[in-house]
Short mmCIF file of C-alpha atoms and ligand atoms in Angstrom, two decimals:
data_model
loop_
_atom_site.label_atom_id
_atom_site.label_comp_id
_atom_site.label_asym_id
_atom_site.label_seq_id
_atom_site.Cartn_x
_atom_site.Cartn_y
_atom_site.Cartn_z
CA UNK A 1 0.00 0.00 0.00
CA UNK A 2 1.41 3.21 -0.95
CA UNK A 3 2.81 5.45 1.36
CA UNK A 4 2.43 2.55 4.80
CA UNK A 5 5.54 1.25 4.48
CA UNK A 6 8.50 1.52 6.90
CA UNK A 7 10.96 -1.00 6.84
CA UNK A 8 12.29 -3.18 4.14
CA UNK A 9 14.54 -5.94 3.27
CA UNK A 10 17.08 -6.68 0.75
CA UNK A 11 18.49 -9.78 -0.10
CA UNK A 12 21.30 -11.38 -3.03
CA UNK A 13 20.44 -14.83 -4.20
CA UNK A 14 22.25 -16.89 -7.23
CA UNK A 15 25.36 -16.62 -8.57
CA UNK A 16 27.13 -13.67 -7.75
CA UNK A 17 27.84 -10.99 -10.53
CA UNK A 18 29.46 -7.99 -10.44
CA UNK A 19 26.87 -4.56 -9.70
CA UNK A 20 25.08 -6.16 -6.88
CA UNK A 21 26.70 -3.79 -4.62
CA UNK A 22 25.90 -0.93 -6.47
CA UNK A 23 21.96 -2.05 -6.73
CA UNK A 24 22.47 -2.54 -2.58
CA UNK A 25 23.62 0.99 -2.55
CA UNK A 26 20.99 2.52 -5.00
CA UNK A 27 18.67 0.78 -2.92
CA UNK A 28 19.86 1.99 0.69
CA UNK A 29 20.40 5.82 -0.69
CA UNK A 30 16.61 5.64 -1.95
CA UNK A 31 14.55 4.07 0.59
CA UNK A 32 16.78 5.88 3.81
CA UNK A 33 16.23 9.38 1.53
CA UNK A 34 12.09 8.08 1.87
CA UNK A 35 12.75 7.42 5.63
CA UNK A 36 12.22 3.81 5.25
CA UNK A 37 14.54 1.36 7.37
CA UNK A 38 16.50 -1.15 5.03
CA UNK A 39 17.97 -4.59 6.75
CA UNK A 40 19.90 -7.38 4.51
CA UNK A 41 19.74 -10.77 4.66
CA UNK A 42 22.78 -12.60 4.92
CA UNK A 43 23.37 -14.97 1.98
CA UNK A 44 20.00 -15.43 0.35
CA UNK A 45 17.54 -16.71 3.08
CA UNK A 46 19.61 -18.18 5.14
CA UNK A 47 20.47 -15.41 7.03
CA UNK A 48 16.60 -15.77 8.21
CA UNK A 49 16.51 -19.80 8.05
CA UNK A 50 19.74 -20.69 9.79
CA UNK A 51 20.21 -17.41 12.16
CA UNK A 52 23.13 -19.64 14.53
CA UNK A 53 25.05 -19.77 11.19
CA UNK A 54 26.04 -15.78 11.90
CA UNK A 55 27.46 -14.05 15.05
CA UNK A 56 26.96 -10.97 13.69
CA UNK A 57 23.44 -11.15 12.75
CA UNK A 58 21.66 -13.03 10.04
CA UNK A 59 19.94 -10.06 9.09
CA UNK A 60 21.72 -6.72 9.73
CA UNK A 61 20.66 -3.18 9.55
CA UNK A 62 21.64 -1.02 6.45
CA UNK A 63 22.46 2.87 5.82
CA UNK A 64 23.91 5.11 3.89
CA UNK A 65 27.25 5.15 6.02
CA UNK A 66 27.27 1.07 5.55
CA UNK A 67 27.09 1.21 1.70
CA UNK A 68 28.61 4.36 0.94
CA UNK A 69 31.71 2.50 -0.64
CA UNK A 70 30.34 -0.59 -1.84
CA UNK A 71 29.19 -0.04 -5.78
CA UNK A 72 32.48 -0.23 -7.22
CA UNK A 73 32.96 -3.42 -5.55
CA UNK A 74 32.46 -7.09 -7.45
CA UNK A 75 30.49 -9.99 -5.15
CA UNK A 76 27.78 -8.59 -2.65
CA UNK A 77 28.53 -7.51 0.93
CA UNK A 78 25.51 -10.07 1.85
CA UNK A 79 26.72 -12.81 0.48
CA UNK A 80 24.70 -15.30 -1.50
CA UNK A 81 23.78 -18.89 -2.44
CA UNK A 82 22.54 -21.33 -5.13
CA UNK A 83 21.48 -23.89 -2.70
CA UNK A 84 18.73 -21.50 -0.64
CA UNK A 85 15.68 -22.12 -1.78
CA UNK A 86 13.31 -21.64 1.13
CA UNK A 87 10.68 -24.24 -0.41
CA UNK A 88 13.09 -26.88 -0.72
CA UNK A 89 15.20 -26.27 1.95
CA UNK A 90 17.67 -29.42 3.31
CA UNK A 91 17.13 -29.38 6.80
CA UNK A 92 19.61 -32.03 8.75
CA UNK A 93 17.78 -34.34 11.19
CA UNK A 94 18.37 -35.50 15.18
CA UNK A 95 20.21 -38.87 13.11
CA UNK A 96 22.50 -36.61 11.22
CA UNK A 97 20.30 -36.90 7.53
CA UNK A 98 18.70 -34.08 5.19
CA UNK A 99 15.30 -33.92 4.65
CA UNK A 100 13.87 -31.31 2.31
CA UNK A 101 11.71 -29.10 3.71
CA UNK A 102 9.40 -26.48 3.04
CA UNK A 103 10.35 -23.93 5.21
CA UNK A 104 8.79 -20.50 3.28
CA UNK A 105 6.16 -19.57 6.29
CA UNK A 106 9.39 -18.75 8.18
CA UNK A 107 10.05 -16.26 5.85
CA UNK A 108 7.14 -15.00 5.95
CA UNK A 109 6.36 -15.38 9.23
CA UNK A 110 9.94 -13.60 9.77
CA UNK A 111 8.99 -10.23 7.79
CA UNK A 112 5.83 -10.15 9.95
CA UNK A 113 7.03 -10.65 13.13
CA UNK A 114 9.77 -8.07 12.79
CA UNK A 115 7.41 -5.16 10.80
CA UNK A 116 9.14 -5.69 7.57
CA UNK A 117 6.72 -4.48 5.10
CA UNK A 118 8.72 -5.08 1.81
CA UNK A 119 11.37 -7.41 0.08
CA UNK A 120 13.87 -6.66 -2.75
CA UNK A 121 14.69 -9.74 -4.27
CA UNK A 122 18.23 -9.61 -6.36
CA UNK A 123 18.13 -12.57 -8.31
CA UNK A 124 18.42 -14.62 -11.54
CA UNK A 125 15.41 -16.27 -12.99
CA UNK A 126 15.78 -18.91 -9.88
CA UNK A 127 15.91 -16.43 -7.29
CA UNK A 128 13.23 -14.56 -9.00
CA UNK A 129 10.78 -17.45 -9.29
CA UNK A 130 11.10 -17.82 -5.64
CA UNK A 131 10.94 -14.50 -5.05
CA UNK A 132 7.50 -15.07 -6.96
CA UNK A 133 6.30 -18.02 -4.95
CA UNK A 134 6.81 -15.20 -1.51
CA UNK A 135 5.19 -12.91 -3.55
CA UNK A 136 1.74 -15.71 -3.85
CA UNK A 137 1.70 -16.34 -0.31
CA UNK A 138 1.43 -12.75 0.57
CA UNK A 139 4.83 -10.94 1.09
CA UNK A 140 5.38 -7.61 -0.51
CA UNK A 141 8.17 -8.04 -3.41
CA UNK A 142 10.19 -6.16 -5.96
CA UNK A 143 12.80 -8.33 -7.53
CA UNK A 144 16.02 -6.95 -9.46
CA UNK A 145 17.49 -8.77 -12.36
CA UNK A 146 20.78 -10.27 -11.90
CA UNK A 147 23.11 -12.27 -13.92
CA UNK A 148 26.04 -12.11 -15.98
CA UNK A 149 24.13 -14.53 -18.49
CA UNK A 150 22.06 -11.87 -19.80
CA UNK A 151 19.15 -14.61 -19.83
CA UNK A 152 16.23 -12.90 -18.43
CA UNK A 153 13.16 -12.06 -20.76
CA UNK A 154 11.57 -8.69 -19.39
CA UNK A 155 14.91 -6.29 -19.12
CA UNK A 156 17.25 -5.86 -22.54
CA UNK A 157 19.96 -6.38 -20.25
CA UNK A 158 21.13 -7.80 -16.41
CA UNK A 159 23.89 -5.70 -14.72
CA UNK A 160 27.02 -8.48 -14.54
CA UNK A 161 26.15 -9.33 -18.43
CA UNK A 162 28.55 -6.16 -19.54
CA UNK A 163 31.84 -7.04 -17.36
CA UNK A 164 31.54 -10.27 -18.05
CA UNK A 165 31.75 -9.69 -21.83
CA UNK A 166 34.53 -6.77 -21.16
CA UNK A 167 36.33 -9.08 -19.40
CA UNK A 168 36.32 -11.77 -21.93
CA UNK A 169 36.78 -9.67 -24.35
CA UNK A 170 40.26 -8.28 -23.09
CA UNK A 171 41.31 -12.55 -22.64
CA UNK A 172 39.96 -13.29 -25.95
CA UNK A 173 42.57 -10.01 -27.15
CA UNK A 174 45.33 -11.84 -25.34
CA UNK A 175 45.42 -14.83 -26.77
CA UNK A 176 45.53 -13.24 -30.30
CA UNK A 177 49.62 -13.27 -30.34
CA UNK A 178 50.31 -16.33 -28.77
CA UNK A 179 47.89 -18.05 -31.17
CA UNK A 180 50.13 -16.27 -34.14
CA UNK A 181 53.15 -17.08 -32.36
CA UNK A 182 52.21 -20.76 -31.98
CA UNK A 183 49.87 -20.86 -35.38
CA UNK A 184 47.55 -22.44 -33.31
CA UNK A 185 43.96 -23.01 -32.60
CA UNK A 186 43.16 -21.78 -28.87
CA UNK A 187 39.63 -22.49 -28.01
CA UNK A 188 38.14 -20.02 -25.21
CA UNK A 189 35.32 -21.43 -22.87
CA UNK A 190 32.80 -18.68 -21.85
CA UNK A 191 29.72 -19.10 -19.01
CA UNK A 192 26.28 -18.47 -19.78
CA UNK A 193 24.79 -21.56 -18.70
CA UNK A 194 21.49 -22.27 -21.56
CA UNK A 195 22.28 -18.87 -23.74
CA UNK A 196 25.08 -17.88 -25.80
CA UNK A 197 24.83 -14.28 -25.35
CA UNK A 198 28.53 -14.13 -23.30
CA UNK A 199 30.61 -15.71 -26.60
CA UNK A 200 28.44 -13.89 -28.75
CA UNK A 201 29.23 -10.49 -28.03
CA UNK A 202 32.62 -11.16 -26.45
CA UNK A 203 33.37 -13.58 -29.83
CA UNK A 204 32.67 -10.24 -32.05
CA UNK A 205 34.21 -8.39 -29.77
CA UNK A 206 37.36 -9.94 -29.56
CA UNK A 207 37.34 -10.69 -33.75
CA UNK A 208 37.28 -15.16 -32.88
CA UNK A 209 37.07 -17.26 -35.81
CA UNK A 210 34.07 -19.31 -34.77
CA UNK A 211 31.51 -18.37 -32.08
CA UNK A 212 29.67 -21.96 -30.71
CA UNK A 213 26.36 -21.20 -28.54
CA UNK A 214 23.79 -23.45 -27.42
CA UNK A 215 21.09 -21.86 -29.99
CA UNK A 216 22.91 -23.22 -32.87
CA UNK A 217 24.15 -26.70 -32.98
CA UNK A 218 27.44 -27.41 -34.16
CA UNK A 219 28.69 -29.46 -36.85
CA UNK A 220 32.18 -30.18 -35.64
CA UNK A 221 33.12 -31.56 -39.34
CA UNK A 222 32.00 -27.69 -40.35
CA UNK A 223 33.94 -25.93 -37.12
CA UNK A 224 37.19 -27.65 -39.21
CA UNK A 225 35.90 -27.12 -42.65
CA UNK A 226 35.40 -23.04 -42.13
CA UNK A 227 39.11 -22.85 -39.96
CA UNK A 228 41.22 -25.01 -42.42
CA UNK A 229 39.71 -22.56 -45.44
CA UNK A 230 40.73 -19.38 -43.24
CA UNK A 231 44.30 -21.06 -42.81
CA UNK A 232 44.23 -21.48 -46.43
CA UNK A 233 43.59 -17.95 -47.25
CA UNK A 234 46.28 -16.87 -45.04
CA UNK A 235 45.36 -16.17 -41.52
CA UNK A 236 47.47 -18.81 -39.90
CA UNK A 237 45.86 -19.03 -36.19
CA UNK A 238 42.26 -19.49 -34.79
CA UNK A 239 40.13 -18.13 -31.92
CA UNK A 240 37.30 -20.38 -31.36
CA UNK A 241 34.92 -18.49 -28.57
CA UNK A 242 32.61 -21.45 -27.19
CA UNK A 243 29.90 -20.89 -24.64
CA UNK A 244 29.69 -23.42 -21.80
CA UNK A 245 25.99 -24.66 -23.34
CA UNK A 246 27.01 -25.00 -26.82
CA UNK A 247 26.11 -28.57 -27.77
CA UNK A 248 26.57 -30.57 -31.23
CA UNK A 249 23.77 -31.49 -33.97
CA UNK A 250 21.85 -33.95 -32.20
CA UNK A 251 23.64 -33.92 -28.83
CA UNK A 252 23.34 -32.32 -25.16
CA UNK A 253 24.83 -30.04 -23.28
CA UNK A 254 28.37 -30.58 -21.42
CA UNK A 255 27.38 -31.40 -17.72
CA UNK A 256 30.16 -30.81 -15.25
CA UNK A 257 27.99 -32.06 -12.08
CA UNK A 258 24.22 -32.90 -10.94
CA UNK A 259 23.93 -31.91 -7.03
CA UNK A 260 20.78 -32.14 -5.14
CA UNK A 261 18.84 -29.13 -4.42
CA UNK A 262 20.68 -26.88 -6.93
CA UNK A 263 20.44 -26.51 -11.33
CA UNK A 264 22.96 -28.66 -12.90
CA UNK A 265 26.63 -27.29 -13.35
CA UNK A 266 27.93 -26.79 -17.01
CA UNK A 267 31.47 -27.10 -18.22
CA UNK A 268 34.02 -29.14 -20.01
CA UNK A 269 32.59 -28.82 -24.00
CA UNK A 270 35.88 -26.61 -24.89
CA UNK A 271 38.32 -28.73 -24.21
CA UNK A 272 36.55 -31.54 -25.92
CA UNK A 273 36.20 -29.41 -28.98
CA UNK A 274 40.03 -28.29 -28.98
CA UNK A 275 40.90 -32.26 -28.70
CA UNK A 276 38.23 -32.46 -32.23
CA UNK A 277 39.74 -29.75 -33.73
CA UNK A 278 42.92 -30.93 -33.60
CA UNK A 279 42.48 -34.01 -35.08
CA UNK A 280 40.49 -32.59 -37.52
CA UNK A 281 42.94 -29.94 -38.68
CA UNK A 282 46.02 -31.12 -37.98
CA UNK A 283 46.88 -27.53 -36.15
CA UNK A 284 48.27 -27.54 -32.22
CA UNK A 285 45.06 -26.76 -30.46
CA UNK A 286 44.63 -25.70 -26.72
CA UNK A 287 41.72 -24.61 -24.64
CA UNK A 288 40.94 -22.52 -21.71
CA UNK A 289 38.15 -21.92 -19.97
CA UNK A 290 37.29 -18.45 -17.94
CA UNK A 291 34.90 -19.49 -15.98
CA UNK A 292 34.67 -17.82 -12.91
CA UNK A 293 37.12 -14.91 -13.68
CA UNK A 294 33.95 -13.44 -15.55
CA UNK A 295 32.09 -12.87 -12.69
CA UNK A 296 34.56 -11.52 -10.44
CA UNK A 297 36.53 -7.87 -10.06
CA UNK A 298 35.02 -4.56 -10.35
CA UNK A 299 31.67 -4.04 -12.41
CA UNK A 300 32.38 -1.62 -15.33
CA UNK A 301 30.95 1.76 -15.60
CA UNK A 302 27.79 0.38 -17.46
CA UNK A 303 27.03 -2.18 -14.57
CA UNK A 304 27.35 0.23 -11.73
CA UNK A 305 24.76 2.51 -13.32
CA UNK A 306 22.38 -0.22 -14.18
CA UNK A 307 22.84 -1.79 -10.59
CA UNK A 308 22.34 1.54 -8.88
CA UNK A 309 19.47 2.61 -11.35
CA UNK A 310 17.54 -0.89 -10.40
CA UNK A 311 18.60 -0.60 -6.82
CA UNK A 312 16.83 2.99 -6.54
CA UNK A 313 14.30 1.78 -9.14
CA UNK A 314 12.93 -1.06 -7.39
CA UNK A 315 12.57 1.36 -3.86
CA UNK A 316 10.69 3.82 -6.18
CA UNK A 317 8.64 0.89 -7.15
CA UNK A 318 7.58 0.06 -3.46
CA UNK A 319 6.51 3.93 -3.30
CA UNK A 320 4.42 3.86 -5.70
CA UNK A 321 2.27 0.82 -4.07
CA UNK A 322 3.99 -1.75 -6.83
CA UNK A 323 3.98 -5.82 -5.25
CA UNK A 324 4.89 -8.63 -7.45
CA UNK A 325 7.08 -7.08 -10.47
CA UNK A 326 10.58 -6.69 -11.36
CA UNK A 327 12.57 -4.19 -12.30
CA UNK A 328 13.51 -4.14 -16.06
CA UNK A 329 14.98 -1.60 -18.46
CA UNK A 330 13.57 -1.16 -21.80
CA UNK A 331 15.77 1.73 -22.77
CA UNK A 332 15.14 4.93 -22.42
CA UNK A 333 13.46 3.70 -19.36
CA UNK A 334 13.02 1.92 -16.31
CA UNK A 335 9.77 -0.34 -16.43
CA UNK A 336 7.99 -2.61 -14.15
CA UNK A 337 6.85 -6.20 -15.28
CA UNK A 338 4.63 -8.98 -13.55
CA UNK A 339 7.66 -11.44 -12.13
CA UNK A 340 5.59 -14.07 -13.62
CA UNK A 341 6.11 -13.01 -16.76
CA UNK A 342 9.82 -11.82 -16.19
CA UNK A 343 10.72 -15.53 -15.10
CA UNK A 344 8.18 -17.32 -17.81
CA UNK A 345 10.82 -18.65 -20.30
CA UNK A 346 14.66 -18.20 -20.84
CA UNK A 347 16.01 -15.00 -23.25
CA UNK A 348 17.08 -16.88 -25.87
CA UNK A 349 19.82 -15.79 -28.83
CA UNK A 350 17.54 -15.51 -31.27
CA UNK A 351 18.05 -16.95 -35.16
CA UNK A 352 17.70 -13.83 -36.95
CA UNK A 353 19.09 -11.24 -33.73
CA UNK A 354 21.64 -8.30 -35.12
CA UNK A 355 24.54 -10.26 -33.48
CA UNK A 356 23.90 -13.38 -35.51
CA UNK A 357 23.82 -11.20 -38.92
CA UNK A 358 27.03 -9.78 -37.90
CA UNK A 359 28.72 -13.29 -37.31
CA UNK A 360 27.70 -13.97 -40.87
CA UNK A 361 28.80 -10.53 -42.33
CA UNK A 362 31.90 -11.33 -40.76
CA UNK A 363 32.65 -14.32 -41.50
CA UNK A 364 32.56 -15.85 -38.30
CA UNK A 365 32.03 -19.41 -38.30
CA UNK A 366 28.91 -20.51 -35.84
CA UNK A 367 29.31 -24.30 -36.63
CA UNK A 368 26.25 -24.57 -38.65
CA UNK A 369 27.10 -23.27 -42.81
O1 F6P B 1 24.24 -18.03 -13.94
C1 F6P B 1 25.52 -17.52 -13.74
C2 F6P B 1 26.57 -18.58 -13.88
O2 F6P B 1 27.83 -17.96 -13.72
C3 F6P B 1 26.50 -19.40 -15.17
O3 F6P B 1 27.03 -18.72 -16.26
C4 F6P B 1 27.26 -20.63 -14.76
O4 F6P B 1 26.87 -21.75 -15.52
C5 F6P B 1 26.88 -20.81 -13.32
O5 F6P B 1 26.44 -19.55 -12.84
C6 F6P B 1 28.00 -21.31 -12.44
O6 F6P B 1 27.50 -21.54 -11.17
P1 F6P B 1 28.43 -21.86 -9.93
O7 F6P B 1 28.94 -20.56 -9.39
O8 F6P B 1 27.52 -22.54 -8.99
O9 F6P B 1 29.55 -22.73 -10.41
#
């Protein structure tokens, strides 16, 4: 209800990616400048769920003096986790085993208890859709789209998406002259878990060869093909960008791991393909995979702003009475969109998007002509 709220929480949830602090700090500024108080919960729920797990506090109180510093910073001063769902909690037993447990109405019941009137929910589409599922039993939510995938429908872009791709970008750079050096084929793994909007943009970017993404199946056979006719026509080395989803004509994706109570982990198709390529070209091949290093350091320019505009946003949101949406931007401005329909499918590469027109105006191979 507009204008009857007082307190609110904040809270990180997912993979880490780098502007969270700065949407923690838009969010603070705002909602202290309204008078409101802000707490944060430590590491996704858990700072509510498993409140022995933290000396200081699961939840702790936020101002401006707290978060003053923070939006240049990469990770989130709250910490997160990918294993926090509330509804499918694993709670250990008296005998020592994990049961999984729906343990949601102490969420809820948490917020009410302790007159907190609001939650912003920073999130990917996981953290969202249970940000959604609070939302239907009756808590008060904003979420804030996060993830260096860039795979969320509503919002042309997640803060994280743009340092992850400068980042890349300034690896995929580096390996240009010790590729020539070599003549070899170095084959760069990017994240992005189900989308290939990472290699895309960081593959142009960073002028590869071949750009593989899950969207488009790869022919292997063709990956060679188009690289051996580029060696032929002089350029003697090859950059092949590869997102961690990519998969070949009629197979699946790379799986790294399967743990209970958390999405599968991706990883491993790059090196495979560099051991392919290889034998399929007869050029020295290696592969490397970046992993991690994409999420981490400082967020650029780009991601600060976003993370601070959505931080700020989202407060502005809860101001104006606004339960149950997310804050997107659909340039030149900031929007509000049911989190239903923000989490409803995947944002997809897709077949005929300006990125995929440039590939083939550039001759970059995508493993499919
Ligand atoms: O969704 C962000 C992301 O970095 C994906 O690109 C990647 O597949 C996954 O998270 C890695 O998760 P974790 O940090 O659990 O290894």
């Amino acid at each position: 209800m507009p204008g009857a709220i007082k307190k609110i929480a904040i809270n990180t949830g997912g993979g880490d990616a780098p502007g969270l602090n700065a949407v923690i700090h838009g969010a603070v500024y705002a909602a202290r400048g309204l008078g409101w108080e802000v707490v944060g919960i430590r590491d996704g729920y858990d700072g509510i769920l498993s409140p022995e797990l933290y000396p200081g506090g699961g939840v702790v109180e936020l101002n401006r003096s707290k978060v003053r510093e923070i939006s240049h910073l990469g990770g989130t001063i709250l910490g997160t986790t990918n294993r926090g769902n509330p509804f499918h909690r694993l709670v250990e037993q008296p005998d020592g085993t994990k049961v999984e447990t729906d343990c949601s109405n102490k969420v809820i019941d948490y917020f009410r208890d302790n007159g907190i009137d609001a939650l912003i929910a920073v999130g990917g589409d996981g953290s969202l859709a249970i940000a959604n599922e609070l939302h239907k039993k009756g808590l008060c939510v904003i979420g804030v789209p996060k993830t260096i995938d860039n795979d969320l429908q509503s919002t042309l872009m997640t803060f994280g998406f743009n340092t992850a791709v400068s980042f890349a970008t300034d690896c995929i750079d580096r390996l240009h002259s010790t590729a020539l050096s070599h003549q070899r084929i170095m084959v760069v793994e990017v994240m992005g878990r189900y989308v290939g909007w990472i290699a895309l943009h960081s593959g142009i970017a960073g002028r590869a060869d071949t750009i593989l993404i899950p969207e488009i199946p790869y022919s292997i056979e063709k990956v060679a093909a188009h690289l051996k006719l580029k060696h032929q026509q002089g350029k003697p080395y090859s950059i092949v960008v590869v997102a961690e989803g990519a998969k070949p004509l009629g197979g699946e994706v790379t799986v790294k791991s399967r743990e209970p109570g958390r999405v599968e982990r991706l990883g491993g198709i790059g090196e495979t393909i560099a051991a392919q390529l290889q034998e399929l070209t007869g050029k020295e091949t290696r592969s490397i995979v970046l992993g991690h290093l994409l999420r981490g350091g400082s967020p650029t320019a780009l991601d600060r702003n976003l993370g601070v505009t959505f931080g700020a946003g989202a407060v502005h949101g809860l101001s104006k009475g606004l339960n149950g949406v997310m804050v997107a931007i659909k340039p030149p401005k900031l929007e509000f969109v049911p989190l239903q329909e923000a989490i409803a499918e995947l944002k997809v590469v897709p077949s005929d998007s300006e990125a995929i027109l440039v590939c083939r105006a550039l001759d970059i191979g995508l493993g499919d002509l």
